[in-house]
JSON list of C-alpha atoms in Angstrom, two decimals:
[
{"chain": "A", "resi": 1323, "resn": "UNK", "atom": "CA", "xyz": [83.28, 125.47, 35.65]},
{"chain": "A", "resi": 1324, "resn": "UNK", "atom": "CA", "xyz": [83.33, 122.21, 33.13]},
{"chain": "A", "resi": 1325, "resn": "UNK", "atom": "CA", "xyz": [84.35, 124.91, 30.11]},
{"chain": "A", "resi": 1326, "resn": "UNK", "atom": "CA", "xyz": [87.50, 126.48, 32.59]},
{"chain": "A", "resi": 1327, "resn": "UNK", "atom": "CA", "xyz": [88.00, 122.90, 33.48]},
{"chain": "A", "resi": 1328, "resn": "UNK", "atom": "CA", "xyz": [88.59, 121.65, 29.76]},
{"chain": "A", "resi": 1329, "resn": "UNK", "atom": "CA", "xyz": [90.41, 124.71, 28.66]},
{"chain": "A", "resi": 1330, "resn": "UNK", "atom": "CA", "xyz": [93.25, 123.84, 31.46]},
{"chain": "A", "resi": 1331, "resn": "UNK", "atom": "CA", "xyz": [93.87, 120.30, 30.87]},
{"chain": "A", "resi": 1332, "resn": "UNK", "atom": "CA", "xyz": [93.74, 121.65, 27.44]},
{"chain": "A", "resi": 1333, "resn": "UNK", "atom": "CA", "xyz": [96.24, 124.33, 27.52]},
{"chain": "A", "resi": 1334, "resn": "UNK", "atom": "CA", "xyz": [98.63, 122.23, 29.94]},
{"chain": "A", "resi": 1335, "resn": "UNK", "atom": "CA", "xyz": [97.96, 119.02, 27.46]},
{"chain": "A", "resi": 1336, "resn": "UNK", "atom": "CA", "xyz": [99.92, 120.96, 24.41]},
{"chain": "A", "resi": 1337, "resn": "UNK", "atom": "CA", "xyz": [102.26, 122.96, 26.98]},
{"chain": "A", "resi": 1338, "resn": "UNK", "atom": "CA", "xyz": [100.89, 125.99, 26.65]},
{"chain": "A", "resi": 1339, "resn": "UNK", "atom": "CA", "xyz": [100.36, 126.34, 30.57]},
{"chain": "A", "resi": 1340, "resn": "UNK", "atom": "CA", "xyz": [102.48, 126.52, 33.04]},
{"chain": "A", "resi": 1341, "resn": "UNK", "atom": "CA", "xyz": [105.21, 124.65, 34.18]},
{"chain": "A", "resi": 1342, "resn": "UNK", "atom": "CA", "xyz": [105.04, 121.97, 36.46]},
{"chain": "A", "resi": 1343, "resn": "UNK", "atom": "CA", "xyz": [106.43, 121.12, 39.66]},
{"chain": "A", "resi": 1344, "resn": "UNK", "atom": "CA", "xyz": [109.65, 119.87, 39.31]},
{"chain": "A", "resi": 1345, "resn": "UNK", "atom": "CA", "xyz": [111.44, 118.30, 42.63]},
{"chain": "A", "resi": 1346, "resn": "UNK", "atom": "CA", "xyz": [115.35, 117.42, 42.53]},
{"chain": "A", "resi": 1347, "resn": "UNK", "atom": "CA", "xyz": [116.19, 114.73, 45.61]},
{"chain": "A", "resi": 1348, "resn": "UNK", "atom": "CA", "xyz": [120.29, 114.43, 45.99]},
{"chain": "A", "resi": 1349, "resn": "UNK", "atom": "CA", "xyz": [121.76, 110.57, 46.38]},
{"chain": "A", "resi": 1350, "resn": "UNK", "atom": "CA", "xyz": [122.34, 109.82, 50.02]},
{"chain": "A", "resi": 1351, "resn": "UNK", "atom": "CA", "xyz": [125.49, 107.82, 49.31]},
{"chain": "A", "resi": 1352, "resn": "UNK", "atom": "CA", "xyz": [127.55, 106.29, 46.79]},
{"chain": "A", "resi": 1353, "resn": "UNK", "atom": "CA", "xyz": [125.55, 103.74, 44.90]},
{"chain": "A", "resi": 1354, "resn": "UNK", "atom": "CA", "xyz": [122.67, 105.83, 44.61]},
{"chain": "A", "resi": 1355, "resn": "UNK", "atom": "CA", "xyz": [121.40, 107.83, 42.21]},
{"chain": "A", "resi": 1356, "resn": "UNK", "atom": "CA", "xyz": [119.73, 111.43, 42.33]},
{"chain": "A", "resi": 1357, "resn": "UNK", "atom": "CA", "xyz": [115.57, 111.17, 42.08]},
{"chain": "A", "resi": 1358, "resn": "UNK", "atom": "CA", "xyz": [113.41, 113.46, 40.24]},
{"chain": "A", "resi": 1359, "resn": "UNK", "atom": "CA", "xyz": [110.20, 114.01, 40.29]},
{"chain": "A", "resi": 1360, "resn": "UNK", "atom": "CA", "xyz": [107.65, 116.16, 38.15]},
{"chain": "A", "resi": 1361, "resn": "UNK", "atom": "CA", "xyz": [104.69, 116.84, 39.32]},
{"chain": "A", "resi": 1362, "resn": "UNK", "atom": "CA", "xyz": [101.51, 117.99, 36.92]},
{"chain": "A", "resi": 1363, "resn": "UNK", "atom": "CA", "xyz": [97.98, 118.90, 38.05]},
{"chain": "A", "resi": 1364, "resn": "UNK", "atom": "CA", "xyz": [95.56, 116.88, 36.50]},
{"chain": "A", "resi": 1365, "resn": "UNK", "atom": "CA", "xyz": [92.12, 118.67, 37.16]},
{"chain": "A", "resi": 1366, "resn": "UNK", "atom": "CA", "xyz": [89.33, 116.67, 37.86]},
{"chain": "A", "resi": 1367, "resn": "UNK", "atom": "CA", "xyz": [85.73, 116.73, 38.68]},
{"chain": "A", "resi": 1368, "resn": "UNK", "atom": "CA", "xyz": [86.27, 114.26, 41.23]},
{"chain": "A", "resi": 1369, "resn": "UNK", "atom": "CA", "xyz": [88.83, 117.54, 43.39]},
{"chain": "A", "resi": 1370, "resn": "UNK", "atom": "CA", "xyz": [87.49, 118.02, 46.29]},
{"chain": "A", "resi": 1371, "resn": "UNK", "atom": "CA", "xyz": [88.35, 121.11, 48.77]},
{"chain": "A", "resi": 1372, "resn": "UNK", "atom": "CA", "xyz": [91.80, 120.22, 50.09]},
{"chain": "A", "resi": 1373, "resn": "UNK", "atom": "CA", "xyz": [92.92, 116.73, 47.57]},
{"chain": "A", "resi": 1374, "resn": "UNK", "atom": "CA", "xyz": [93.53, 117.54, 44.08]},
{"chain": "A", "resi": 1375, "resn": "UNK", "atom": "CA", "xyz": [94.58, 115.16, 41.44]},
{"chain": "A", "resi": 1376, "resn": "UNK", "atom": "CA", "xyz": [97.99, 115.02, 39.93]},
{"chain": "A", "resi": 1377, "resn": "UNK", "atom": "CA", "xyz": [100.06, 113.39, 37.80]},
{"chain": "A", "resi": 1378, "resn": "UNK", "atom": "CA", "xyz": [103.89, 112.15, 39.62]},
{"chain": "A", "resi": 1379, "resn": "UNK", "atom": "CA", "xyz": [106.68, 111.21, 36.72]},
{"chain": "A", "resi": 1380, "resn": "UNK", "atom": "CA", "xyz": [109.78, 110.05, 38.67]},
{"chain": "A", "resi": 1381, "resn": "UNK", "atom": "CA", "xyz": [112.66, 109.52, 36.69]},
{"chain": "A", "resi": 1382, "resn": "UNK", "atom": "CA", "xyz": [111.00, 110.25, 33.59]},
{"chain": "A", "resi": 1383, "resn": "UNK", "atom": "CA", "xyz": [109.92, 106.57, 33.14]},
{"chain": "A", "resi": 1384, "resn": "UNK", "atom": "CA", "xyz": [107.77, 106.25, 36.11]},
{"chain": "A", "resi": 1385, "resn": "UNK", "atom": "CA", "xyz": [103.99, 107.56, 35.81]},
{"chain": "A", "resi": 1386, "resn": "UNK", "atom": "CA", "xyz": [101.35, 106.69, 38.48]},
{"chain": "A", "resi": 1387, "resn": "UNK", "atom": "CA", "xyz": [98.41, 108.57, 39.83]},
{"chain": "A", "resi": 1388, "resn": "UNK", "atom": "CA", "xyz": [98.71, 110.71, 42.62]},
{"chain": "A", "resi": 1389, "resn": "UNK", "atom": "CA", "xyz": [96.75, 113.59, 45.09]},
{"chain": "A", "resi": 1390, "resn": "UNK", "atom": "CA", "xyz": [97.94, 116.84, 46.78]},
{"chain": "A", "resi": 1391, "resn": "UNK", "atom": "CA", "xyz": [96.55, 117.67, 50.03]},
{"chain": "A", "resi": 1392, "resn": "UNK", "atom": "CA", "xyz": [97.49, 120.30, 52.38]},
{"chain": "A", "resi": 1393, "resn": "UNK", "atom": "CA", "xyz": [99.66, 119.35, 54.97]},
{"chain": "A", "resi": 1394, "resn": "UNK", "atom": "CA", "xyz": [97.42, 120.21, 58.48]},
{"chain": "A", "resi": 1395, "resn": "UNK", "atom": "CA", "xyz": [99.63, 119.59, 61.13]},
{"chain": "A", "resi": 1396, "resn": "UNK", "atom": "CA", "xyz": [102.03, 121.34, 60.65]},
{"chain": "A", "resi": 1397, "resn": "UNK", "atom": "CA", "xyz": [102.54, 125.74, 61.32]},
{"chain": "A", "resi": 1398, "resn": "UNK", "atom": "CA", "xyz": [103.41, 126.32, 57.59]},
{"chain": "A", "resi": 1399, "resn": "UNK", "atom": "CA", "xyz": [102.05, 126.66, 54.18]},
{"chain": "A", "resi": 1400, "resn": "UNK", "atom": "CA", "xyz": [103.27, 123.11, 53.10]},
{"chain": "A", "resi": 1401, "resn": "UNK", "atom": "CA", "xyz": [101.67, 120.84, 50.88]},
{"chain": "A", "resi": 1402, "resn": "UNK", "atom": "CA", "xyz": [101.71, 116.45, 50.59]},
{"chain": "A", "resi": 1403, "resn": "UNK", "atom": "CA", "xyz": [102.00, 114.70, 47.12]},
{"chain": "A", "resi": 1404, "resn": "UNK", "atom": "CA", "xyz": [100.79, 111.23, 47.54]},
{"chain": "A", "resi": 1405, "resn": "UNK", "atom": "CA", "xyz": [101.18, 108.61, 44.26]},
{"chain": "A", "resi": 1406, "resn": "UNK", "atom": "CA", "xyz": [101.13, 104.67, 44.57]},
{"chain": "A", "resi": 1407, "resn": "UNK", "atom": "CA", "xyz": [102.27, 102.38, 41.67]},
{"chain": "A", "resi": 1408, "resn": "UNK", "atom": "CA", "xyz": [101.10, 98.75, 41.27]},
{"chain": "A", "resi": 1409, "resn": "UNK", "atom": "CA", "xyz": [103.62, 96.89, 42.67]},
{"chain": "A", "resi": 1410, "resn": "UNK", "atom": "CA", "xyz": [102.21, 98.71, 46.19]},
{"chain": "A", "resi": 1411, "resn": "UNK", "atom": "CA", "xyz": [105.33, 100.95, 46.30]},
{"chain": "A", "resi": 1412, "resn": "UNK", "atom": "CA", "xyz": [104.11, 104.81, 48.40]},
{"chain": "A", "resi": 1413, "resn": "UNK", "atom": "CA", "xyz": [106.06, 107.74, 46.95]},
{"chain": "A", "resi": 1414, "resn": "UNK", "atom": "CA", "xyz": [105.18, 111.03, 49.03]},
{"chain": "A", "resi": 1415, "resn": "UNK", "atom": "CA", "xyz": [106.69, 114.25, 48.73]},
{"chain": "A", "resi": 1416, "resn": "UNK", "atom": "CA", "xyz": [106.12, 116.96, 51.10]},
{"chain": "A", "resi": 1417, "resn": "UNK", "atom": "CA", "xyz": [107.17, 120.42, 50.12]},
{"chain": "A", "resi": 1418, "resn": "UNK", "atom": "CA", "xyz": [107.09, 124.08, 52.19]},
{"chain": "A", "resi": 1419, "resn": "UNK", "atom": "CA", "xyz": [106.75, 127.33, 50.90]},
{"chain": "A", "resi": 1420, "resn": "UNK", "atom": "CA", "xyz": [110.45, 128.02, 50.65]},
{"chain": "A", "resi": 1421, "resn": "UNK", "atom": "CA", "xyz": [110.22, 125.37, 48.11]},
{"chain": "A", "resi": 1422, "resn": "UNK", "atom": "CA", "xyz": [112.18, 122.62, 50.61]},
{"chain": "A", "resi": 1423, "resn": "UNK", "atom": "CA", "xyz": [111.26, 119.08, 49.83]},
{"chain": "A", "resi": 1424, "resn": "UNK", "atom": "CA", "xyz": [111.71, 115.44, 52.11]},
{"chain": "A", "resi": 1425, "resn": "UNK", "atom": "CA", "xyz": [110.98, 111.94, 49.40]},
{"chain": "A", "resi": 1426, "resn": "UNK", "atom": "CA", "xyz": [109.67, 108.91, 51.35]},
{"chain": "A", "resi": 1427, "resn": "UNK", "atom": "CA", "xyz": [109.82, 105.30, 49.34]},
{"chain": "A", "resi": 1428, "resn": "UNK", "atom": "CA", "xyz": [108.02, 102.81, 51.26]},
{"chain": "A", "resi": 1429, "resn": "UNK", "atom": "CA", "xyz": [108.10, 98.87, 49.07]},
{"chain": "A", "resi": 1430, "resn": "UNK", "atom": "CA", "xyz": [104.67, 97.83, 51.46]},
{"chain": "A", "resi": 1431, "resn": "UNK", "atom": "CA", "xyz": [106.07, 94.20, 50.03]},
{"chain": "A", "resi": 1432, "resn": "UNK", "atom": "CA", "xyz": [109.10, 92.69, 52.07]},
{"chain": "A", "resi": 1433, "resn": "UNK", "atom": "CA", "xyz": [112.13, 92.58, 50.19]},
{"chain": "A", "resi": 1434, "resn": "UNK", "atom": "CA", "xyz": [112.89, 90.62, 53.08]},
{"chain": "A", "resi": 1435, "resn": "UNK", "atom": "CA", "xyz": [111.77, 90.26, 56.78]},
{"chain": "A", "resi": 1436, "resn": "UNK", "atom": "CA", "xyz": [110.94, 93.85, 56.67]},
{"chain": "A", "resi": 1437, "resn": "UNK", "atom": "CA", "xyz": [108.98, 96.48, 54.52]},
{"chain": "A", "resi": 1438, "resn": "UNK", "atom": "CA", "xyz": [111.94, 98.92, 53.11]},
{"chain": "A", "resi": 1439, "resn": "UNK", "atom": "CA", "xyz": [111.57, 102.69, 53.00]},
{"chain": "A", "resi": 1440, "resn": "UNK", "atom": "CA", "xyz": [114.10, 105.58, 52.41]},
{"chain": "A", "resi": 1441, "resn": "UNK", "atom": "CA", "xyz": [114.37, 109.07, 52.45]},
{"chain": "A", "resi": 1442, "resn": "UNK", "atom": "CA", "xyz": [115.69, 111.70, 50.76]},
{"chain": "A", "resi": 1443, "resn": "UNK", "atom": "CA", "xyz": [116.03, 115.89, 50.92]},
{"chain": "A", "resi": 1444, "resn": "UNK", "atom": "CA", "xyz": [115.66, 117.84, 47.80]},
{"chain": "A", "resi": 1445, "resn": "UNK", "atom": "CA", "xyz": [114.13, 121.20, 46.77]},
{"chain": "A", "resi": 1446, "resn": "UNK", "atom": "CA", "xyz": [111.22, 121.93, 44.59]},
{"chain": "A", "resi": 1447, "resn": "UNK", "atom": "CA", "xyz": [111.19, 123.61, 41.86]},
{"chain": "A", "resi": 1448, "resn": "UNK", "atom": "CA", "xyz": [107.79, 126.30, 40.04]},
{"chain": "A", "resi": 1449, "resn": "UNK", "atom": "CA", "xyz": [106.05, 125.00, 43.37]},
{"chain": "A", "resi": 1450, "resn": "UNK", "atom": "CA", "xyz": [104.92, 128.40, 44.27]},
{"chain": "A", "resi": 1451, "resn": "UNK", "atom": "CA", "xyz": [101.95, 128.60, 42.30]},
{"chain": "A", "resi": 1452, "resn": "UNK", "atom": "CA", "xyz": [100.83, 125.53, 43.43]},
{"chain": "A", "resi": 1453, "resn": "UNK", "atom": "CA", "xyz": [101.14, 125.25, 46.99]},
{"chain": "A", "resi": 1454, "resn": "UNK", "atom": "CA", "xyz": [98.81, 128.77, 47.03]},
{"chain": "A", "resi": 1455, "resn": "UNK", "atom": "CA", "xyz": [96.05, 127.22, 44.81]},
{"chain": "A", "resi": 1456, "resn": "UNK", "atom": "CA", "xyz": [95.93, 124.14, 46.72]},
{"chain": "A", "resi": 1457, "resn": "UNK", "atom": "CA", "xyz": [96.19, 125.56, 49.99]},
{"chain": "A", "resi": 1458, "resn": "UNK", "atom": "CA", "xyz": [93.41, 128.30, 48.51]},
{"chain": "A", "resi": 1459, "resn": "UNK", "atom": "CA", "xyz": [90.70, 126.06, 47.54]}
]
């Protein structure tokens, strides 16, 4: 098992492995920019059934550790990926089997008097392999 983990990590690091899941979220109004999130699986010996390590890259600039897990409260085959940056900003993505996605960004440190929250809808590519993998383990 350790050898498989090492080979998988090496292949993905060299870019020879499967493509990462890429999610695009559209703008909600004038002045808003589109958001692109790339999810790179980062297998670890600390992974447990139902929770898998992922690296989340937001707009090619922000990299943060995240975890993927099945969403058990829905009837469909859905996953949730959640990451937190150093400023306590939570990035949560929900993806269904068709690749439909929702991104929620929550700033827990109040900007004015209350936490700020933004939700966007979008779609993901290269998602099927990861949904199958994360829901069957």
